[in-house]
Short mmCIF file of C-alpha atoms in Angstrom, two decimals:
data_model
loop_
_atom_site.label_atom_id
_atom_site.label_comp_id
_atom_site.label_asym_id
_atom_site.label_seq_id
_atom_site.Cartn_x
_atom_site.Cartn_y
_atom_site.Cartn_z
CA MET A 1 -23.35 132.56 185.54
CA LYS A 2 -19.89 133.60 184.26
CA THR A 3 -17.23 130.82 184.26
CA LEU A 4 -14.54 131.81 186.89
CA SER A 5 -11.82 129.74 188.37
CA PRO A 6 -12.36 128.41 191.84
CA LEU A 7 -9.27 129.52 193.65
CA PHE A 8 -9.42 126.99 196.41
CA LEU A 9 -8.17 124.51 193.76
CA PHE A 10 -4.91 126.20 192.84
CA LEU A 11 -4.39 127.29 196.60
CA LEU A 12 -4.56 123.72 197.15
CA LEU A 13 -1.83 123.05 194.78
CA ILE A 14 0.52 125.75 196.01
CA SER A 15 0.03 124.93 199.83
CA ALA A 16 3.36 124.67 201.51
CA ASN A 17 3.48 120.86 201.36
CA SER A 18 1.65 120.15 198.12
CA PHE A 19 4.61 119.50 195.82
CA LEU A 20 6.71 117.60 198.32
CA PRO A 21 8.03 114.30 197.01
CA PRO A 22 6.74 111.06 198.64
CA PRO A 23 8.61 110.41 201.86
CA PRO A 24 11.56 107.96 201.61
CA SER A 25 9.68 105.07 203.27
CA ALA A 26 6.80 105.17 200.88
CA SER A 27 6.96 102.62 198.00
CA ALA A 28 6.49 104.06 194.54
CA ALA A 29 4.80 100.99 193.26
CA TYR A 30 2.85 100.52 190.22
CA HIS A 31 -0.90 100.51 191.03
CA ASP A 32 -3.62 98.48 189.24
CA TYR A 33 -6.16 101.27 189.21
CA ALA A 34 -8.60 99.07 187.22
CA ASP A 35 -8.51 96.56 190.05
CA ALA A 36 -9.04 99.20 192.64
CA LEU A 37 -11.99 100.63 190.62
CA ALA A 38 -13.74 97.30 190.49
CA LYS A 39 -13.21 96.95 194.23
CA SER A 40 -14.42 100.34 195.11
CA ILE A 41 -17.66 99.57 193.39
CA LEU A 42 -17.95 96.07 194.89
CA PHE A 43 -17.73 97.56 198.44
CA PHE A 44 -21.43 98.89 198.07
CA GLU A 45 -22.74 95.38 197.81
CA GLY A 46 -21.39 94.81 201.28
CA GLN A 47 -23.33 97.80 202.38
CA ARG A 48 -26.76 96.80 200.94
CA SER A 49 -29.91 96.75 203.08
CA GLY A 50 -33.06 94.94 202.02
CA TYR A 51 -33.56 91.86 199.85
CA LEU A 52 -30.40 90.92 198.16
CA PRO A 53 -30.39 89.87 194.42
CA PRO A 54 -29.25 86.49 193.08
CA ASP A 55 -26.16 88.10 191.61
CA GLN A 56 -24.95 89.42 194.90
CA ARG A 57 -21.14 89.14 194.83
CA LEU A 58 -20.23 89.18 198.50
CA PRO A 59 -21.70 86.00 199.70
CA TRP A 60 -21.24 86.65 203.41
CA ARG A 61 -24.09 89.12 203.26
CA ALA A 62 -27.81 88.25 203.34
CA ASN A 63 -31.27 89.92 203.58
CA SER A 64 -31.70 92.58 206.28
CA GLY A 65 -33.83 95.36 207.37
CA LEU A 66 -36.89 93.94 205.78
CA SER A 67 -39.26 95.62 208.27
CA ASP A 68 -37.96 99.19 207.57
CA GLY A 69 -40.90 101.54 207.13
CA TRP A 70 -43.65 99.55 208.69
CA THR A 71 -44.31 101.87 211.53
CA TYR A 72 -45.56 104.40 208.86
CA ASN A 73 -47.21 101.64 206.71
CA ALA A 74 -44.42 102.36 204.13
CA ASP A 75 -41.96 100.26 202.36
CA LEU A 76 -38.48 101.65 203.14
CA THR A 77 -36.35 98.62 202.45
CA GLY A 78 -33.32 98.93 200.49
CA GLY A 79 -30.61 101.60 200.48
CA TYR A 80 -27.22 101.45 202.11
CA TYR A 81 -25.92 101.16 205.63
CA ASP A 82 -23.79 104.41 205.81
CA ALA A 83 -20.71 102.81 207.48
CA GLY A 84 -19.88 99.95 209.90
CA ASP A 85 -23.28 100.12 211.52
CA ASN A 86 -26.67 99.06 210.54
CA VAL A 87 -28.28 102.47 210.14
CA LYS A 88 -29.45 104.13 206.95
CA PHE A 89 -28.99 107.76 207.56
CA GLY A 90 -30.66 109.77 204.89
CA PHE A 91 -28.42 112.87 204.69
CA PRO A 92 -25.09 111.01 204.04
CA LEU A 93 -26.93 108.39 201.92
CA ALA A 94 -28.21 111.09 199.56
CA PHE A 95 -24.74 112.63 199.26
CA THR A 96 -23.28 109.19 198.47
CA THR A 97 -25.85 108.77 195.70
CA THR A 98 -24.95 112.17 194.36
CA MET A 99 -21.35 111.44 194.24
CA LEU A 100 -21.78 107.90 192.69
CA ALA A 101 -24.00 109.42 189.91
CA TRP A 102 -21.56 112.33 189.36
CA SER A 103 -18.73 109.73 189.09
CA ILE A 104 -20.80 108.30 186.13
CA ILE A 105 -21.66 111.66 184.57
CA GLU A 106 -17.98 112.87 184.64
CA PHE A 107 -16.14 109.63 183.85
CA ALA A 108 -18.60 107.13 182.13
CA ASP A 109 -16.69 107.62 178.88
CA VAL A 110 -13.65 106.15 180.41
CA MET A 111 -15.15 103.37 182.51
CA PRO A 112 -14.82 99.82 181.28
CA PRO A 113 -18.34 98.67 180.31
CA ALA A 114 -18.58 96.03 183.13
CA GLU A 115 -17.86 98.73 185.76
CA LEU A 116 -20.12 101.24 184.22
CA ARG A 117 -22.86 98.67 184.51
CA ASN A 118 -21.83 97.87 188.20
CA SER A 119 -21.82 101.63 188.99
CA LEU A 120 -25.29 102.15 187.58
CA VAL A 121 -26.49 99.15 189.71
CA ALA A 122 -24.88 100.85 192.68
CA VAL A 123 -26.54 104.14 192.03
CA ARG A 124 -29.94 102.50 191.45
CA TRP A 125 -29.68 100.59 194.59
CA SER A 126 -29.63 104.02 196.40
CA SER A 127 -31.80 106.05 194.03
CA ASP A 128 -34.68 103.35 194.41
CA TYR A 129 -34.50 103.77 198.09
CA LEU A 130 -34.53 107.65 197.86
CA LEU A 131 -37.63 107.55 195.78
CA LYS A 132 -39.31 105.62 198.55
CA SER A 133 -38.08 108.33 201.04
CA VAL A 134 -39.89 111.03 199.11
CA SER A 135 -42.98 109.00 198.09
CA GLN A 136 -45.16 110.95 200.53
CA LEU A 137 -44.15 114.39 199.38
CA PRO A 138 -45.29 117.25 199.37
CA ASN A 139 -46.12 116.81 203.05
CA ARG A 140 -43.73 114.17 204.35
CA ILE A 141 -40.12 113.18 203.69
CA PHE A 142 -38.53 110.12 205.45
CA VAL A 143 -34.96 110.84 206.74
CA GLN A 144 -33.79 107.70 208.57
CA PRO A 145 -34.51 104.67 210.52
CA ASN A 146 -33.31 104.32 214.24
CA ALA A 147 -29.84 103.80 215.31
CA ASP A 148 -28.35 100.61 216.52
CA HIS A 149 -25.10 101.79 217.92
CA ASN A 150 -25.60 99.97 221.25
CA CYS A 151 -25.40 96.56 219.60
CA TRP A 152 -22.56 94.91 217.83
CA GLU A 153 -24.46 92.49 215.71
CA ARG A 154 -24.93 91.47 212.00
CA PRO A 155 -27.47 93.36 209.82
CA GLU A 156 -29.09 89.97 209.23
CA ASP A 157 -29.80 89.62 213.04
CA MET A 158 -30.96 93.06 213.86
CA ASP A 159 -33.41 92.88 216.87
CA THR A 160 -33.51 96.49 217.79
CA PRO A 161 -36.53 98.69 216.84
CA ARG A 162 -36.35 99.86 213.22
CA THR A 163 -38.19 103.12 214.16
CA VAL A 164 -38.47 105.48 211.20
CA TYR A 165 -37.88 109.33 211.59
CA ALA A 166 -39.97 111.41 209.18
CA VAL A 167 -40.33 115.30 208.72
CA ASP A 168 -43.87 116.48 208.29
CA ALA A 169 -44.63 119.86 206.68
CA PRO A 170 -44.28 122.62 207.89
CA ASN A 171 -41.35 121.29 209.83
CA PRO A 172 -37.99 121.97 207.97
CA ALA A 173 -35.70 119.53 206.19
CA SER A 174 -33.76 121.72 203.74
CA ASP A 175 -30.54 119.77 204.15
CA VAL A 176 -31.83 116.27 203.62
CA ALA A 177 -34.29 117.35 201.19
CA GLY A 178 -32.01 119.55 199.28
CA GLU A 179 -29.44 116.71 199.09
CA THR A 180 -32.05 114.23 197.99
CA ALA A 181 -32.96 116.60 195.25
CA ALA A 182 -29.27 116.76 194.17
CA ALA A 183 -29.07 113.00 194.34
CA LEU A 184 -32.10 112.32 192.20
CA ALA A 185 -31.27 114.98 189.68
CA ALA A 186 -27.66 113.66 189.29
CA SER A 187 -28.98 109.99 189.09
CA SER A 188 -31.32 111.03 186.36
CA MET A 189 -28.36 112.25 184.30
CA ALA A 190 -26.65 109.02 185.02
CA PHE A 191 -29.62 107.00 183.65
CA ARG A 192 -30.68 109.20 180.75
CA SER A 193 -29.20 107.21 177.88
CA SER A 194 -29.86 103.68 179.38
CA ASP A 195 -33.18 104.12 181.02
CA PRO A 196 -34.96 107.36 180.00
CA GLY A 197 -38.27 106.54 181.73
CA TYR A 198 -36.55 105.92 185.10
CA ALA A 199 -34.49 109.13 184.47
CA GLU A 200 -37.66 111.14 184.14
CA THR A 201 -39.24 109.73 187.34
CA LEU A 202 -35.94 110.64 189.20
CA LEU A 203 -35.94 114.15 187.79
CA ARG A 204 -39.62 114.64 188.58
CA ASN A 205 -39.13 113.54 192.27
CA ALA A 206 -36.14 115.65 192.59
CA ALA A 207 -38.10 118.71 191.74
CA LYS A 208 -40.64 117.71 194.48
CA ALA A 209 -37.91 117.23 197.11
CA PHE A 210 -36.33 120.63 196.21
CA GLU A 211 -39.69 122.31 196.51
CA TYR A 212 -39.99 120.95 200.05
CA ALA A 213 -36.48 121.97 200.98
CA ASP A 214 -37.00 125.57 199.76
CA THR A 215 -40.63 125.95 201.08
CA HIS A 216 -39.80 124.67 204.58
CA ARG A 217 -36.45 126.17 205.23
CA GLY A 218 -34.36 125.09 208.10
CA ALA A 219 -32.13 122.16 209.34
CA TYR A 220 -33.67 118.68 209.95
CA SER A 221 -31.79 118.18 213.21
CA ASP A 222 -33.29 121.20 214.67
CA ASN A 223 -36.25 119.12 215.32
CA ASP A 224 -35.95 117.73 218.85
CA ILE A 225 -37.21 114.21 217.77
CA ILE A 226 -35.03 114.00 214.81
CA ARG A 227 -32.11 115.22 216.71
CA GLU A 228 -32.28 112.19 219.18
CA GLY A 229 -31.58 109.85 216.25
CA ALA A 230 -29.41 112.00 214.05
CA CYS A 231 -27.08 113.54 216.55
CA PRO A 232 -24.21 113.48 217.26
CA PHE A 233 -23.61 111.46 214.14
CA TYR A 234 -25.21 113.36 211.32
CA CYS A 235 -26.54 116.57 212.64
CA ASP A 236 -26.47 119.44 210.40
CA PHE A 237 -23.40 121.09 211.70
CA ASP A 238 -22.84 123.66 208.80
CA GLY A 239 -26.22 124.92 207.99
CA TYR A 240 -28.80 124.01 205.47
CA GLN A 241 -28.11 126.88 202.97
CA ASP A 242 -25.62 125.09 200.83
CA GLU A 243 -27.95 122.19 200.29
CA LEU A 244 -30.55 124.51 198.73
CA LEU A 245 -27.88 125.90 196.31
CA TRP A 246 -26.56 122.44 195.69
CA GLY A 247 -29.91 121.00 194.86
CA ALA A 248 -30.80 123.90 192.63
CA ALA A 249 -27.40 123.55 190.80
CA TRP A 250 -27.99 119.94 190.10
CA LEU A 251 -31.62 120.54 189.03
CA ARG A 252 -30.39 123.23 186.67
CA ARG A 253 -27.81 120.90 185.21
CA ALA A 254 -30.26 118.03 184.86
CA SER A 255 -33.21 119.79 183.45
CA SER A 256 -31.67 122.96 181.78
CA ASP A 257 -34.66 124.74 183.40
CA ASP A 258 -33.89 128.40 183.79
CA THR A 259 -35.93 128.50 186.96
CA TYR A 260 -33.14 127.00 188.72
CA LEU A 261 -30.53 129.22 187.30
CA ASN A 262 -32.55 132.26 188.35
CA TYR A 263 -32.88 130.68 191.83
CA LEU A 264 -29.07 130.52 192.13
CA GLN A 265 -28.55 134.06 190.81
CA GLU A 266 -31.37 135.51 193.16
CA ASN A 267 -30.41 133.45 196.33
CA GLY A 268 -26.72 132.83 195.99
CA LYS A 269 -25.66 135.66 198.07
CA THR A 270 -28.10 135.35 200.87
CA LEU A 271 -27.56 131.47 201.04
CA GLY A 272 -23.85 131.95 201.22
CA ALA A 273 -22.58 131.03 197.88
CA GLU A 274 -19.65 133.39 198.40
CA ASP A 275 -18.58 132.05 201.77
CA ASN A 276 -14.91 131.18 201.96
CA ILE A 277 -15.32 127.50 202.77
CA ASN A 278 -13.15 124.83 201.02
CA GLU A 279 -15.03 121.78 202.44
CA PHE A 280 -16.83 119.22 200.49
CA GLY A 281 -18.48 116.29 202.06
CA TRP A 282 -22.01 115.01 203.27
CA ASP A 283 -22.52 118.09 205.52
CA ASN A 284 -20.78 120.84 203.49
CA LYS A 285 -21.18 121.31 199.65
CA HIS A 286 -19.42 124.73 199.14
CA ALA A 287 -16.38 123.40 197.42
CA GLY A 288 -18.37 120.91 195.21
CA LEU A 289 -20.75 123.80 194.36
CA ASN A 290 -17.84 126.01 193.23
CA VAL A 291 -16.86 123.34 190.79
CA LEU A 292 -20.30 122.41 189.59
CA VAL A 293 -21.21 126.06 188.61
CA SER A 294 -17.48 127.15 188.23
CA LYS A 295 -18.08 130.11 190.69
CA GLN A 296 -15.18 131.72 192.30
CA SER A 297 -14.08 131.08 195.94
CA SER A 298 -11.73 133.46 197.37
CA SER A 299 -9.46 131.65 199.86
CA SER A 300 -8.47 128.43 201.10
CA HIS A 301 -6.29 126.50 203.51
CA ILE A 302 -5.29 122.83 203.12
CA ASP A 303 -3.21 120.86 205.56
CA TYR A 304 -1.16 117.69 204.77
CA THR A 305 0.30 114.88 206.75
CA PRO A 306 4.13 114.47 206.57
CA GLY A 307 3.50 111.67 204.04
CA GLY A 308 1.39 114.10 201.77
CA LEU A 309 -2.13 113.19 202.58
CA ILE A 310 -4.85 115.87 202.66
CA TYR A 311 -5.77 116.12 206.26
CA ARG A 312 -8.50 117.76 208.31
CA PRO A 313 -9.13 117.14 212.03
CA GLY A 314 -11.92 114.70 212.91
CA GLY A 315 -13.02 111.17 211.95
CA SER A 316 -13.09 109.61 208.52
CA ASN A 317 -10.30 111.80 207.30
CA LEU A 318 -9.96 110.08 203.90
CA GLN A 319 -13.38 111.48 202.90
CA HIS A 320 -11.52 114.76 202.30
CA ALA A 321 -8.87 113.19 200.27
CA THR A 322 -11.26 111.27 198.06
CA THR A 323 -13.71 114.25 197.56
CA ILE A 324 -11.07 116.82 196.95
CA SER A 325 -9.28 114.36 194.38
CA PHE A 326 -12.75 114.00 192.67
CA LEU A 327 -13.04 117.77 192.33
CA LEU A 328 -9.53 118.30 191.21
CA LEU A 329 -10.16 115.92 188.25
CA ALA A 330 -13.65 117.16 187.61
CA TYR A 331 -12.23 120.68 187.18
CA ALA A 332 -9.24 119.51 185.19
CA ASN A 333 -11.81 118.08 182.73
CA TYR A 334 -13.72 121.50 182.54
CA LEU A 335 -10.50 123.33 181.98
CA GLU A 336 -9.29 121.03 179.28
CA ARG A 337 -12.50 121.10 177.41
CA THR A 338 -12.36 124.90 177.25
CA SER A 339 -8.61 125.02 176.77
CA GLN A 340 -8.18 126.88 179.93
CA SER A 341 -5.94 126.93 183.00
CA VAL A 342 -6.07 128.48 186.52
CA ASN A 343 -3.90 131.56 186.67
CA CYS A 344 -2.85 133.58 189.74
CA GLY A 345 0.09 136.01 189.55
CA ASN A 346 2.98 134.25 187.96
CA LEU A 347 1.61 130.72 188.61
CA ASP A 348 -0.26 128.84 185.88
CA VAL A 349 -1.88 125.70 187.03
CA SER A 350 -2.81 123.26 184.17
CA PRO A 351 -5.25 120.37 184.20
CA TYR A 352 -2.19 118.28 184.36
CA ALA A 353 -1.20 119.80 187.63
CA LEU A 354 -4.53 119.32 189.06
CA ARG A 355 -4.54 115.59 188.00
CA SER A 356 -1.03 115.13 189.43
CA GLN A 357 -2.16 116.29 192.82
CA ALA A 358 -5.21 113.97 192.57
CA LYS A 359 -2.91 111.07 191.69
CA ARG A 360 -0.90 111.65 194.69
CA GLN A 361 -3.71 111.33 197.04
CA VAL A 362 -4.89 108.22 195.10
CA ASP A 363 -1.41 106.55 195.41
CA TYR A 364 -1.20 107.37 199.11
CA ILE A 365 -4.60 105.69 199.73
CA LEU A 366 -3.50 102.56 197.65
CA GLY A 367 -0.24 102.18 199.49
CA ASP A 368 2.35 104.89 198.75
CA ASN A 369 2.53 106.16 202.30
CA PRO A 370 4.98 105.95 205.29
CA LYS A 371 3.40 102.62 206.43
CA GLY A 372 3.24 101.03 203.01
CA LEU A 373 -0.46 100.20 203.71
CA SER A 374 -3.40 100.17 201.53
CA TYR A 375 -6.20 101.85 203.11
CA MET A 376 -8.54 100.00 200.66
CA VAL A 377 -9.50 96.70 202.10
CA GLY A 378 -8.58 93.70 199.66
CA TYR A 379 -6.27 95.79 197.63
CA SER A 380 -2.59 94.62 197.63
CA ASP A 381 -1.32 92.30 200.16
CA ASN A 382 -1.16 94.87 203.09
CA TYR A 383 -4.48 96.36 204.18
CA PRO A 384 -6.51 96.85 207.29
CA GLN A 385 -7.53 93.49 208.85
CA ARG A 386 -9.66 94.83 211.81
CA ILE A 387 -12.00 97.33 210.32
CA HIS A 388 -14.78 98.81 212.51
CA HIS A 389 -17.69 97.15 210.59
CA ARG A 390 -20.23 94.79 212.28
CA GLY A 391 -20.98 92.53 209.23
CA SER A 392 -17.24 92.11 208.49
CA SER A 393 -16.20 91.41 212.06
CA LEU A 394 -18.79 88.88 212.92
CA PRO A 395 -18.98 85.26 211.38
CA SER A 396 -21.44 85.27 208.48
CA VAL A 397 -24.91 83.74 208.59
CA LYS A 398 -23.61 81.02 206.32
CA ASP A 399 -20.83 80.06 208.71
CA HIS A 400 -22.87 80.71 211.99
CA PRO A 401 -26.56 80.34 211.12
CA ALA A 402 -27.71 80.91 214.70
CA ALA A 403 -28.59 84.40 215.57
CA ILE A 404 -26.01 86.61 217.32
CA ALA A 405 -27.90 88.85 219.78
CA CYS A 406 -27.12 92.49 220.36
CA LYS A 407 -24.46 92.04 223.21
CA GLU A 408 -23.36 88.55 222.05
CA GLY A 409 -21.18 90.15 219.50
CA SER A 410 -18.96 92.06 222.01
CA VAL A 411 -16.57 89.09 221.96
CA TYR A 412 -15.93 89.53 218.24
CA PHE A 413 -15.56 93.40 218.70
CA ASN A 414 -12.98 92.85 221.37
CA SER A 415 -11.10 90.17 219.41
CA THR A 416 -7.71 91.15 218.18
CA GLY A 417 -7.89 88.76 215.34
CA PRO A 418 -8.67 89.91 211.74
CA ASN A 419 -12.15 90.23 210.47
CA PRO A 420 -13.53 87.04 209.17
CA ASN A 421 -15.29 88.61 206.28
CA VAL A 422 -13.35 90.78 203.85
CA LEU A 423 -15.37 93.90 202.87
CA THR A 424 -13.68 94.20 199.54
CA GLY A 425 -13.05 97.78 198.34
CA ALA A 426 -13.95 99.40 201.63
CA ILE A 427 -11.79 102.55 202.23
CA VAL A 428 -11.30 103.08 206.04
CA GLY A 429 -11.33 106.51 207.83
CA GLY A 430 -7.51 106.60 207.54
CA PRO A 431 -4.48 107.58 209.31
CA SER A 432 -3.89 110.38 211.87
CA GLU A 433 -1.93 113.59 211.07
CA ASP A 434 1.39 111.88 211.56
CA ASP A 435 0.49 109.14 209.16
CA GLU A 436 0.02 106.58 211.95
CA TYR A 437 -2.65 103.93 211.67
CA PRO A 438 -3.07 101.33 214.56
CA ASP A 439 -5.50 98.89 212.73
CA ASP A 440 -7.81 98.69 215.69
CA ARG A 441 -11.58 98.26 215.12
CA ALA A 442 -12.20 100.18 218.40
CA ASP A 443 -10.58 103.24 216.98
CA PHE A 444 -13.57 103.84 214.63
CA LYS A 445 -12.44 107.30 213.50
CA LYS A 446 -9.56 105.57 211.67
CA SER A 447 -10.85 102.12 211.00
CA GLU A 448 -14.50 102.63 209.91
CA PRO A 449 -15.32 102.61 206.23
CA THR A 450 -18.27 104.81 204.88
CA THR A 451 -20.18 104.97 201.66
CA TYR A 452 -19.30 108.64 201.29
CA ILE A 453 -15.58 107.99 201.40
CA ASN A 454 -15.85 105.44 198.53
CA ALA A 455 -18.42 107.24 196.39
CA PRO A 456 -16.20 109.95 194.95
CA PHE A 457 -13.31 107.58 194.62
CA VAL A 458 -15.06 105.62 191.89
CA GLY A 459 -14.85 108.55 189.49
CA VAL A 460 -11.27 109.11 190.59
CA LEU A 461 -10.19 105.47 189.95
CA ALA A 462 -12.15 105.46 186.77
CA TYR A 463 -9.95 108.27 185.52
CA PHE A 464 -6.66 106.57 186.42
CA ALA A 465 -7.67 103.11 185.27
CA ALA A 466 -8.11 104.74 181.89
CA ASN A 467 -4.79 106.55 182.22
CA PRO A 468 -2.66 104.15 184.15
CA ASP A 469 0.56 105.70 182.87
CA PHE A 470 -0.21 109.20 183.84
CA SER A 471 2.78 110.78 185.75
#
């Protein structure tokens, strides 16, 4: 495919508010990006499900979800709880894995050795689980255990049924299977130099997952049984076609197999590769696909808060800031390696300009915002204290060994006090469009952290940790 400049990137830069200076109330403080990087990776240890290893660094967590998969006589232990709940939704989990692996692929050369190791551990905790989820292919893929949203209890105390949802052929699961293919392919690249045998296993299973995705086309949440568990949280809202292209693109990059290049060329138009969509997240891969294959996108519109944060309506808004910042840096790297810039009319956008825009988002998240608040828990002295997170908000099993049943946790949920356990490195959903943040655990759209907010930020912070004086 020809290398073209994805125009959504420079349109992002020249949006009306994109070059505004920080608001007067924001503190233009020095940021310890290396510290933020370490904490952004540590966060994933707080989200672990399954048997925890002896070197677990967040001591208030313990083993959980040990019966996952039993209803299918399968071992589905491990993986990550996606957010502040005790559920392992396969769709966002796979996207999280892809972004963690891409962070390593793109920025491993500038990561401190200790954090590169920790990042690989974080990826493997997830990729091992995804291998289990595809272990019964070609005829079955596991997509998630059951939800627990009616209970406010620690993952270690879960007493709700851990019913597993699976999709059996010929029922469709192009979205989950396509994203799983991308995750396993990207992970294979991350492990290629340190564990080539494991990398080969990942790549082989990525191909199997993609075959299921392409053979049985359709959205997994179109299945009535799956819809009960996935919706309204992680339905496929934007269609499955982008995941087919995304999975094929990653398999092409990981394998150099022209079969996947041909797939992209032959199916790109019918699957919407040219759609004018500038989103990038667990449900929509278009902007990421543009950068991954450097294919043109023709238009975009990005809104900003008065304080300069990328904003889109809905919950967990900081996922847009972290994913777009990652894409800006990744594309800046591509431009720099080929001595190119993005040009439109009289405007020439350099890698430096792309990185400057990413840095503005990073600094906002770390505290250069109208409230002077770090939206990363545990970073600086001023960060959210009442995040929407079960394990963080309830006393740990070490401090309170007796089980806390489903409804007994309500008193902790309704408390106005700070969470007793610090989920270090967690990035919350973020402020509203007017830069306000109430620090209220009941306001989950703003106060709930998610794995897919943090995952792209690992790569972003790795770049600025290696370039702390970038300005």
